[in-house]
């Protein structure tokens, strides 16, 4: 059975968790392949609300095994906090969570360095979880992998080496010796917690795929935050795009059978950087309020904008999206008219392609098409035909504009508030 990848096709926070939850009902494995505890989503399960950052969304379905792939950066302290929170609230995690021995470990000095960079005047509005500095170490070939962390001698030598390498910056905040003490005092005892979860994930997933099991790979963040294809340098430090699912999990491309892109019915972004269709004022405030658009990790108010077909086309291309899920259509109710960007004017010239240069991305002035708004409680709809005509027309117009089917439309938080069209999504 081929694996399926679920990717965010905007700037993250598209509502991937709900789509993963839907597909996980027929999955055997759910795999996170990049990012770290910078990600955040809220899951409502059995009437209880869970704030999730690292553990894959499949954890709420008892038969699903959950994997943190090599492409993820893992803060063992954050992971323990999340596992304890879940187990304390009745969700069994042990035996159902597997962490790659090749994943890199976030340590307190990465968090210090992230904060320093943000306060240097060159910040991009990160989540300050140490994500960027940990990936920097990985690419600089000085990172500490889970396998190194589990070996006390190797861990000690690598921490000492890295504190020396980063001393200049770190000493601006606290003495190196104090940071060293904190690392060992906090992270040595966490080794025993992490060890039982760790394995060679590539072998685990190879066996699963050979046995015909269903593997779902979930991205964190979104395509526009991808370090290669996003609005660089206002991006995260990994590859949320579908290609990252292979390099971040150990599955080969020939095992991937489909890519499901997830978009909101409008656009949001947290942190700094270009956002061509951003709006301010009454409509933005309204959508922020009804869409509860506040960062799940940092609580920051999300920036709000219209749906952007130029941006989405670029994201669909680099992800090879085969199906699209549109989330939060219900939040657009009572917005009249609804605008959608179909082109940009960049330096006075019309273009339908998302520009690469940061100056052009900042300069891009959207050209909009307007659609009539709709009203009513969309969350009560149980089929696409239950929706007001203007809402259906909006979905169909986006589908036409993008040339990719939208078989799933979400109308609220609960599982029931989802309507399927045509053949639905792959699997179920
Ligand atoms: P970092 O990933 O913490 O280094 O932050 C880099 C950029 O990605 C910042 O603009 C963050 O706001 C953004 N970012 C990171 N994780 C998420 C997420 O889960 N949702 C939305 N934005 C995110």
CSV table of C-alpha atoms and ligand atoms in Angstrom, one decimal:
chain,number,residue,atom,x,y,z
A,1,UNK,CA,0.0,0.0,0.0
A,2,UNK,CA,1.6,3.3,-1.0
A,3,UNK,CA,2.2,6.0,1.6
A,4,UNK,CA,0.4,9.3,1.5
A,5,UNK,CA,1.8,12.6,2.4
A,6,UNK,CA,-0.2,15.5,4.0
A,7,UNK,CA,1.3,18.9,3.5
A,8,UNK,CA,0.4,22.5,4.4
A,9,UNK,CA,0.3,24.6,1.2
A,10,UNK,CA,0.3,28.0,2.8
A,11,UNK,CA,2.3,29.4,5.8
A,12,UNK,CA,1.4,26.6,8.2
A,13,UNK,CA,-1.6,26.4,10.6
A,14,UNK,CA,-3.9,25.2,7.7
A,15,UNK,CA,-5.6,22.6,9.8
A,16,UNK,CA,-3.5,19.6,8.8
A,17,UNK,CA,-4.3,17.9,12.1
A,18,UNK,CA,-7.9,17.4,11.2
A,19,UNK,CA,-7.1,15.9,7.8
A,20,UNK,CA,-4.5,13.6,9.4
A,21,UNK,CA,-7.0,12.6,12.0
A,22,UNK,CA,-9.5,11.8,9.2
A,23,UNK,CA,-7.0,9.7,7.2
A,24,UNK,CA,-5.4,8.1,10.3
A,25,UNK,CA,-8.6,6.2,10.9
A,26,UNK,CA,-7.5,3.8,8.2
A,27,UNK,CA,-3.7,4.2,8.7
A,28,UNK,CA,-1.3,2.0,10.6
A,29,UNK,CA,1.5,4.6,10.9
A,30,UNK,CA,1.5,8.3,11.2
A,31,UNK,CA,5.0,9.9,10.6
A,32,UNK,CA,6.2,13.4,11.4
A,33,UNK,CA,9.1,14.1,9.0
A,34,UNK,CA,10.4,17.6,9.8
A,35,UNK,CA,10.2,20.6,12.2
A,36,UNK,CA,10.1,20.2,15.9
A,37,UNK,CA,8.1,21.7,18.8
A,38,UNK,CA,7.7,24.9,16.8
A,39,UNK,CA,4.6,23.3,15.3
A,40,UNK,CA,1.4,23.4,17.2
A,41,UNK,CA,-2.1,22.3,16.8
A,42,UNK,CA,-5.1,21.8,19.0
A,43,UNK,CA,-6.9,18.5,18.8
A,44,UNK,CA,-10.3,17.9,20.3
A,45,UNK,CA,-10.7,14.3,21.3
A,46,UNK,CA,-13.5,12.8,23.4
A,47,UNK,CA,-14.6,16.3,24.3
A,48,UNK,CA,-11.1,17.1,25.7
A,49,UNK,CA,-8.7,19.7,24.1
A,50,UNK,CA,-5.1,18.8,23.6
A,51,UNK,CA,-2.3,21.2,22.6
A,52,UNK,CA,0.1,19.1,20.5
A,53,UNK,CA,3.6,20.1,19.3
A,54,UNK,CA,5.8,17.0,18.6
A,55,UNK,CA,3.9,13.8,18.9
A,56,UNK,CA,2.2,12.9,15.6
A,57,UNK,CA,-1.6,13.4,15.4
A,58,UNK,CA,-2.2,9.7,15.1
A,59,UNK,CA,-1.7,9.2,18.8
A,60,UNK,CA,-5.4,9.6,19.5
A,61,UNK,CA,-6.3,6.4,17.6
A,62,UNK,CA,-5.2,3.4,19.7
A,63,UNK,CA,-4.3,1.1,16.7
A,64,UNK,CA,-2.1,3.7,15.0
A,65,UNK,CA,1.7,3.7,15.6
A,66,UNK,CA,3.4,7.1,15.6
A,67,UNK,CA,6.8,8.0,14.3
A,68,UNK,CA,9.1,10.9,14.7
A,69,UNK,CA,11.4,10.7,11.7
A,70,UNK,CA,15.0,11.6,11.3
A,71,UNK,CA,14.1,15.0,9.7
A,72,UNK,CA,12.5,16.2,13.0
A,73,UNK,CA,14.5,18.1,15.6
A,74,UNK,CA,13.6,16.7,19.0
A,75,UNK,CA,13.8,18.5,22.3
A,76,UNK,CA,13.7,15.6,24.8
A,77,UNK,CA,12.4,17.8,27.5
A,78,UNK,CA,9.5,19.0,25.3
A,79,UNK,CA,8.8,15.5,24.2
A,80,UNK,CA,8.7,14.2,27.8
A,81,UNK,CA,6.3,17.0,28.7
A,82,UNK,CA,4.0,16.1,25.9
A,83,UNK,CA,4.1,12.3,26.5
A,84,UNK,CA,3.4,12.9,30.2
A,85,UNK,CA,0.6,15.3,29.4
A,86,UNK,CA,-1.0,12.7,27.0
A,87,UNK,CA,-0.6,9.8,29.4
A,88,UNK,CA,-1.8,11.8,32.3
A,89,UNK,CA,-5.0,12.4,30.3
A,90,UNK,CA,-5.5,8.7,29.4
A,91,UNK,CA,-3.8,8.5,26.0
A,92,UNK,CA,-1.4,5.6,25.9
A,93,UNK,CA,1.8,6.6,24.2
A,94,UNK,CA,4.5,4.1,25.3
A,95,UNK,CA,4.9,1.2,22.8
A,96,UNK,CA,3.1,3.3,20.1
A,97,UNK,CA,5.7,6.1,19.6
A,98,UNK,CA,9.0,5.6,17.8
A,99,UNK,CA,11.7,8.2,17.6
A,100,UNK,CA,14.4,8.0,14.9
A,101,UNK,CA,18.0,7.4,16.2
A,102,UNK,CA,19.0,9.9,13.4
A,103,UNK,CA,16.8,12.8,14.5
A,104,UNK,CA,18.8,15.8,15.9
A,105,UNK,CA,18.5,16.9,19.5
A,106,UNK,CA,17.6,20.4,20.6
A,107,UNK,CA,19.4,21.5,23.7
A,108,UNK,CA,19.1,24.6,25.8
A,109,UNK,CA,21.9,26.5,24.0
A,110,UNK,CA,19.9,26.2,20.8
A,111,UNK,CA,17.1,28.0,22.5
A,112,UNK,CA,19.4,30.7,23.8
A,113,UNK,CA,20.9,31.2,20.3
A,114,UNK,CA,17.4,31.4,18.7
A,115,UNK,CA,16.5,34.1,21.2
A,116,UNK,CA,19.8,36.0,20.6
A,117,UNK,CA,19.2,36.0,16.9
A,118,UNK,CA,15.6,37.2,17.3
A,119,UNK,CA,16.8,40.1,19.5
A,120,UNK,CA,19.7,41.0,17.2
A,121,UNK,CA,17.7,43.2,14.9
A,122,UNK,CA,17.8,40.5,12.2
A,123,UNK,CA,15.0,38.4,13.7
A,124,UNK,CA,12.3,36.8,11.5
A,125,UNK,CA,9.8,36.1,14.2
A,126,UNK,CA,10.7,32.5,15.1
A,127,UNK,CA,9.0,30.5,17.7
A,128,UNK,CA,12.2,30.7,19.8
A,129,UNK,CA,12.2,26.9,20.3
A,130,UNK,CA,15.8,26.5,19.1
A,131,UNK,CA,14.7,25.0,15.8
A,132,UNK,CA,17.0,27.1,13.5
A,133,UNK,CA,20.2,26.7,15.5
A,134,UNK,CA,19.7,22.9,15.9
A,135,UNK,CA,19.3,22.5,12.1
A,136,UNK,CA,22.3,24.8,11.6
A,137,UNK,CA,24.4,22.3,13.7
A,138,UNK,CA,23.0,19.4,11.6
A,139,UNK,CA,24.0,21.0,8.3
A,140,UNK,CA,27.4,22.2,9.8
A,141,UNK,CA,28.0,18.5,10.7
A,142,UNK,CA,28.4,19.2,14.4
A,143,UNK,CA,24.8,18.3,15.5
A,144,UNK,CA,24.0,15.8,18.2
A,145,UNK,CA,21.7,13.0,17.0
A,146,UNK,CA,19.5,10.9,19.2
A,147,UNK,CA,22.0,8.0,18.8
A,148,UNK,CA,24.8,10.3,20.1
A,149,UNK,CA,22.6,11.5,23.0
A,150,UNK,CA,21.9,7.9,24.1
A,151,UNK,CA,25.7,7.4,24.4
A,152,UNK,CA,26.8,9.3,27.5
A,153,UNK,CA,30.5,9.6,26.4
A,154,UNK,CA,29.7,10.8,22.9
A,155,UNK,CA,27.1,13.2,24.2
A,156,UNK,CA,29.5,14.8,26.6
A,157,UNK,CA,32.2,15.3,24.0
A,158,UNK,CA,29.8,16.7,21.5
A,159,UNK,CA,28.2,19.2,23.9
A,160,UNK,CA,31.7,20.4,25.0
A,161,UNK,CA,32.7,20.8,21.3
A,162,UNK,CA,29.5,22.7,20.4
A,163,UNK,CA,29.7,25.0,23.5
A,164,UNK,CA,33.2,25.9,22.4
A,165,UNK,CA,32.1,26.6,18.8
A,166,UNK,CA,29.2,28.8,20.0
A,167,UNK,CA,31.0,30.3,23.0
A,168,UNK,CA,31.2,33.8,21.5
A,169,UNK,CA,27.5,34.2,21.2
A,170,UNK,CA,26.5,32.2,24.3
A,171,UNK,CA,28.8,34.1,26.7
A,172,UNK,CA,26.7,37.2,25.9
A,173,UNK,CA,23.9,35.6,27.8
A,174,UNK,CA,25.4,33.4,30.5
A,175,UNK,CA,28.8,31.9,31.3
A,176,UNK,CA,29.5,28.8,29.2
A,177,UNK,CA,30.1,26.8,32.3
A,178,UNK,CA,26.6,27.5,33.6
A,179,UNK,CA,25.0,26.5,30.3
A,180,UNK,CA,27.0,23.3,30.4
A,181,UNK,CA,25.9,22.6,33.9
A,182,UNK,CA,22.3,23.2,32.9
A,183,UNK,CA,22.5,20.9,29.9
A,184,UNK,CA,23.9,18.0,31.9
A,185,UNK,CA,21.7,18.5,34.9
A,186,UNK,CA,18.5,18.6,32.8
A,187,UNK,CA,19.3,16.3,29.9
A,188,UNK,CA,21.3,13.5,31.4
A,189,UNK,CA,18.2,12.3,33.4
A,190,UNK,CA,16.0,12.5,30.3
A,191,UNK,CA,18.1,9.9,28.5
A,192,UNK,CA,16.4,7.0,30.3
A,193,UNK,CA,13.0,8.5,29.3
A,194,UNK,CA,13.9,8.8,25.6
A,195,UNK,CA,15.7,5.4,25.1
A,196,UNK,CA,12.7,3.0,25.0
A,197,UNK,CA,11.2,5.1,22.1
A,198,UNK,CA,14.2,5.1,19.9
A,199,UNK,CA,14.9,2.9,16.8
A,200,UNK,CA,16.0,2.9,13.2
A,201,UNK,CA,12.8,4.3,11.7
A,202,UNK,CA,13.8,3.6,8.1
A,203,UNK,CA,13.8,-0.1,8.9
A,204,UNK,CA,10.6,0.1,10.8
A,205,UNK,CA,8.8,1.8,7.9
A,206,UNK,CA,10.4,-0.5,5.3
A,207,UNK,CA,8.9,-3.5,7.1
A,208,UNK,CA,5.5,-1.7,7.5
A,209,UNK,CA,5.3,-0.9,3.8
A,210,UNK,CA,6.4,-4.4,2.7
A,211,UNK,CA,3.7,-5.8,5.0
A,212,UNK,CA,1.1,-3.7,3.1
A,213,UNK,CA,0.5,-1.4,6.1
A,214,UNK,CA,-0.8,2.2,5.5
A,215,UNK,CA,1.7,4.9,6.2
A,216,UNK,CA,0.7,8.6,6.5
A,217,UNK,CA,3.4,11.2,6.5
A,218,UNK,CA,2.5,14.6,8.0
A,219,UNK,CA,4.3,17.8,7.5
A,220,UNK,CA,4.6,20.5,10.1
A,221,UNK,CA,4.4,24.2,9.0
A,222,UNK,CA,3.7,24.8,5.3
A,223,UNK,CA,5.2,25.1,1.8
A,224,UNK,CA,5.7,28.9,2.1
A,225,UNK,CA,7.9,28.3,5.2
A,226,UNK,CA,10.0,25.7,3.4
A,227,UNK,CA,13.7,26.6,3.5
A,228,UNK,CA,14.0,26.0,-0.2
A,229,UNK,CA,10.7,27.0,-1.7
A,230,UNK,CA,9.3,29.4,0.9
A,231,UNK,CA,9.6,33.2,1.4
A,232,UNK,CA,13.3,32.9,2.3
A,233,UNK,CA,14.7,34.0,4.7
A,234,UNK,CA,11.4,34.3,6.5
A,235,UNK,CA,11.1,30.5,6.7
A,236,UNK,CA,11.7,27.7,9.0
A,237,UNK,CA,14.9,25.6,8.7
A,238,UNK,CA,13.5,22.4,7.2
A,239,UNK,CA,11.6,21.1,4.2
A,240,UNK,CA,7.9,20.8,4.9
A,241,UNK,CA,7.3,20.2,1.2
A,242,UNK,CA,6.4,16.6,0.2
A,243,UNK,CA,9.9,15.9,-1.0
A,244,UNK,CA,11.0,16.3,2.7
A,245,UNK,CA,8.8,13.3,3.6
A,246,UNK,CA,11.3,11.0,2.0
A,247,UNK,CA,14.5,12.5,3.3
A,248,UNK,CA,12.9,13.1,6.7
A,249,UNK,CA,11.6,9.5,7.2
A,250,UNK,CA,13.8,7.1,5.2
A,251,UNK,CA,11.0,6.1,2.8
A,252,UNK,CA,11.9,6.2,-0.9
A,253,UNK,CA,9.9,8.3,-3.4
A,254,UNK,CA,8.6,5.1,-5.1
A,255,UNK,CA,6.6,4.3,-2.0
A,256,UNK,CA,4.6,7.6,-2.1
A,257,UNK,CA,1.2,7.2,-3.7
A,258,UNK,CA,-0.3,10.6,-3.2
A,259,UNK,CA,0.1,14.0,-1.8
A,260,UNK,CA,-2.8,15.8,0.0
A,261,UNK,CA,-2.4,19.6,0.2
A,262,UNK,CA,-4.2,21.4,3.0
A,263,UNK,CA,-5.2,25.0,2.6
A,264,UNK,CA,-7.5,27.3,4.5
A,265,UNK,CA,-10.4,29.1,2.7
A,266,UNK,CA,-8.4,32.3,3.3
A,267,UNK,CA,-4.7,32.8,4.3
A,268,UNK,CA,-2.8,33.3,7.6
A,269,UNK,CA,0.8,33.7,8.5
A,270,UNK,CA,2.6,34.0,11.9
A,271,UNK,CA,6.0,35.8,12.1
A,272,UNK,CA,7.6,38.3,9.8
A,273,UNK,CA,8.0,38.2,6.0
A,274,UNK,CA,6.1,38.8,2.7
A,275,UNK,CA,2.4,38.1,2.6
A,276,UNK,CA,1.0,39.6,-0.6
A,277,UNK,CA,-2.7,39.3,0.2
A,278,UNK,CA,-2.5,40.4,3.8
A,279,UNK,CA,-5.4,42.6,5.0
A,280,UNK,CA,-5.9,44.7,8.0
A,281,UNK,CA,-8.9,46.3,9.5
A,282,UNK,CA,-12.4,45.1,10.2
A,283,UNK,CA,-12.5,41.9,8.0
A,284,UNK,CA,-9.1,40.8,9.3
A,285,UNK,CA,-10.2,41.3,12.9
A,286,UNK,CA,-13.4,39.4,12.2
A,287,UNK,CA,-11.7,36.5,10.6
A,288,UNK,CA,-9.1,36.4,13.4
A,289,UNK,CA,-11.9,36.2,15.9
A,290,UNK,CA,-14.2,33.7,14.2
A,291,UNK,CA,-11.3,31.6,12.9
A,292,UNK,CA,-9.5,31.7,16.4
A,293,UNK,CA,-6.4,32.8,14.5
A,294,UNK,CA,-3.8,32.8,17.3
A,295,UNK,CA,-0.6,30.8,17.2
A,296,UNK,CA,-0.9,27.4,19.0
A,297,UNK,CA,2.7,27.5,20.1
A,298,UNK,CA,3.3,31.2,20.9
A,299,UNK,CA,-0.2,32.6,21.2
A,300,UNK,CA,0.7,35.4,18.7
A,301,UNK,CA,-2.2,36.8,16.7
A,302,UNK,CA,-1.9,35.5,13.1
A,303,UNK,CA,-1.7,37.8,10.2
A,304,UNK,CA,-4.8,37.5,8.0
A,305,UNK,CA,-5.2,37.7,4.2
A,306,UNK,CA,-7.4,36.6,1.3
A,307,UNK,CA,-6.8,33.3,-0.5
A,308,UNK,CA,-4.0,33.6,-3.0
A,309,UNK,CA,-4.0,31.4,-6.1
A,310,UNK,CA,-0.6,32.6,-7.2
A,311,UNK,CA,0.9,31.5,-4.0
A,312,UNK,CA,-1.1,28.2,-3.9
A,313,UNK,CA,-0.1,27.3,-7.5
A,314,UNK,CA,3.5,27.6,-6.6
A,315,UNK,CA,2.9,25.4,-3.5
A,316,UNK,CA,1.0,22.8,-5.4
A,317,UNK,CA,3.8,22.6,-8.0
A,318,UNK,CA,6.6,22.0,-5.5
A,319,UNK,CA,4.6,19.5,-3.6
A,320,UNK,CA,3.0,17.6,-6.5
A,321,UNK,CA,-0.3,17.8,-4.8
A,322,UNK,CA,-2.9,15.3,-6.1
A,323,UNK,CA,-5.8,16.4,-3.9
A,324,UNK,CA,-6.6,19.4,-1.8
A,325,UNK,CA,-8.5,19.9,1.4
A,326,UNK,CA,-10.0,23.3,2.1
A,327,UNK,CA,-10.4,24.1,5.8
A,328,UNK,CA,-12.4,26.7,7.7
A,329,UNK,CA,-14.8,27.6,4.9
A,330,UNK,CA,-17.3,28.2,7.7
A,331,UNK,CA,-15.2,31.1,9.0
A,332,UNK,CA,-15.8,33.0,5.7
A,333,UNK,CA,-19.5,33.2,6.3
A,334,UNK,CA,-20.8,36.8,6.6
A,335,UNK,CA,-17.8,38.2,4.7
A,336,UNK,CA,-19.0,40.1,1.7
A,337,UNK,CA,-17.5,40.1,-0.9
A,338,UNK,CA,-14.8,37.4,-0.7
A,339,UNK,CA,-11.6,38.2,-2.6
A,340,UNK,CA,-9.2,35.8,-4.2
A,341,UNK,CA,-5.8,36.9,-5.7
A,342,UNK,CA,-5.3,35.5,-9.2
A,343,UNK,CA,-2.3,37.5,-10.3
A,344,UNK,CA,0.2,40.0,-8.9
A,345,UNK,CA,1.6,43.3,-10.2
A,346,UNK,CA,5.3,43.3,-9.5
A,347,UNK,CA,7.2,46.5,-10.4
A,348,UNK,CA,4.2,47.5,-12.6
A,349,UNK,CA,4.2,44.2,-14.5
A,350,UNK,CA,1.4,41.6,-14.3
A,351,UNK,CA,2.5,38.1,-13.3
A,352,UNK,CA,0.8,34.8,-12.4
A,353,UNK,CA,3.9,33.2,-10.9
A,354,UNK,CA,5.0,33.7,-7.3
A,355,UNK,CA,8.2,35.7,-7.5
A,356,UNK,CA,11.5,34.3,-6.2
A,357,UNK,CA,13.3,37.4,-5.1
A,358,UNK,CA,12.5,38.8,-1.7
A,359,UNK,CA,12.2,42.3,-3.0
A,360,UNK,CA,9.6,41.2,-5.6
A,361,UNK,CA,7.7,39.2,-3.0
A,362,UNK,CA,7.5,42.3,-0.8
A,363,UNK,CA,6.5,44.5,-3.8
A,364,UNK,CA,3.8,42.1,-5.1
A,365,UNK,CA,0.5,43.8,-5.3
A,366,UNK,CA,-2.4,41.3,-5.7
A,367,UNK,CA,-4.9,41.5,-8.5
A,368,UNK,CA,-8.2,40.2,-7.1
A,369,UNK,CA,-11.4,38.5,-8.3
A,370,UNK,CA,-14.4,39.0,-6.0
A,371,UNK,CA,-17.0,36.4,-5.1
A,372,UNK,CA,-20.4,37.0,-3.5
A,373,UNK,CA,-20.3,36.2,0.2
A,374,UNK,CA,-22.6,33.7,2.0
A,375,UNK,CA,-24.1,33.4,5.4
A,376,UNK,CA,-25.7,30.8,7.8
A,377,UNK,CA,-24.3,28.1,10.0
A,378,UNK,CA,-22.1,26.1,7.5
A,379,UNK,CA,-21.0,23.8,10.3
A,380,UNK,CA,-24.5,22.1,10.2
A,381,UNK,CA,-24.0,21.0,6.6
A,382,UNK,CA,-23.5,17.2,6.2
A,383,UNK,CA,-23.0,17.2,2.4
A,384,UNK,CA,-21.6,19.6,-0.2
A,385,UNK,CA,-25.1,20.2,-1.5
A,386,UNK,CA,-26.3,21.4,2.0
A,387,UNK,CA,-24.0,24.4,1.6
A,388,UNK,CA,-25.3,27.8,0.3
A,389,UNK,CA,-24.8,28.1,-3.4
A,390,UNK,CA,-22.3,31.0,-3.0
A,391,UNK,CA,-20.2,28.8,-0.8
A,392,UNK,CA,-20.2,26.0,-3.3
A,393,UNK,CA,-19.4,28.4,-6.1
A,394,UNK,CA,-16.4,29.7,-4.1
A,395,UNK,CA,-15.0,26.1,-3.7
A,396,UNK,CA,-15.6,25.3,-7.4
A,397,UNK,CA,-14.0,28.6,-8.5
A,398,UNK,CA,-10.8,27.8,-6.4
A,399,UNK,CA,-10.8,24.3,-7.7
A,400,UNK,CA,-11.0,25.6,-11.3
A,401,UNK,CA,-8.4,28.2,-10.7
A,402,UNK,CA,-5.9,25.7,-9.3
A,403,UNK,CA,-6.7,22.7,-11.5
A,404,UNK,CA,-6.6,20.3,-8.5
A,405,UNK,CA,-9.6,18.5,-7.1
A,406,UNK,CA,-10.9,19.6,-3.6
A,407,UNK,CA,-12.5,16.4,-2.4
A,408,UNK,CA,-12.7,17.6,1.3
A,409,UNK,CA,-14.1,20.8,2.7
A,410,UNK,CA,-14.0,21.4,6.4
A,411,UNK,CA,-16.7,23.5,8.2
A,412,UNK,CA,-15.7,23.4,11.8
A,413,UNK,CA,-13.5,21.6,14.4
A,414,UNK,CA,-15.4,18.4,14.9
A,415,UNK,CA,-15.1,15.4,12.6
A,416,UNK,CA,-18.7,15.6,11.6
A,417,UNK,CA,-18.2,19.1,10.2
A,418,UNK,CA,-16.5,17.8,7.1
A,419,UNK,CA,-18.0,17.3,3.7
A,420,UNK,CA,-16.6,15.0,1.0
A,421,UNK,CA,-16.9,15.5,-2.7
A,422,UNK,CA,-16.5,13.1,-5.6
A,423,UNK,CA,-14.3,10.1,-4.6
A,424,UNK,CA,-13.2,11.8,-1.3
A,425,UNK,CA,-9.6,11.4,-0.2
A,426,UNK,CA,-7.4,8.4,-0.9
A,427,UNK,CA,-7.8,5.3,1.4
A,428,UNK,CA,-11.0,5.5,3.5
B,1,LIG,P1,11.1,28.6,13.6
B,1,LIG,O1,10.5,27.5,12.9
B,1,LIG,O2,10.7,28.7,15.0
B,1,LIG,O3,12.5,28.8,13.4
B,1,LIG,O4,10.4,29.9,13.0
B,1,LIG,C1,10.6,30.3,11.6
B,1,LIG,C2,9.3,30.9,11.0
B,1,LIG,O5,8.3,29.8,10.9
B,1,LIG,C3,8.6,31.9,11.8
B,1,LIG,O6,7.9,32.8,11.0
B,1,LIG,C4,7.5,31.2,12.6
B,1,LIG,O7,6.4,32.0,13.0
B,1,LIG,C5,7.1,30.2,11.5
B,1,LIG,N1,6.6,28.9,12.1
B,1,LIG,C6,7.2,27.9,12.7
B,1,LIG,N2,6.4,26.9,13.1
B,1,LIG,C7,5.2,27.3,12.7
B,1,LIG,C8,3.9,26.7,12.7
B,1,LIG,O8,3.7,25.6,13.2
B,1,LIG,N3,2.8,27.4,12.2
B,1,LIG,C9,3.0,28.7,11.6
B,1,LIG,N4,4.2,29.3,11.5
B,1,LIG,C10,5.3,28.6,12.0
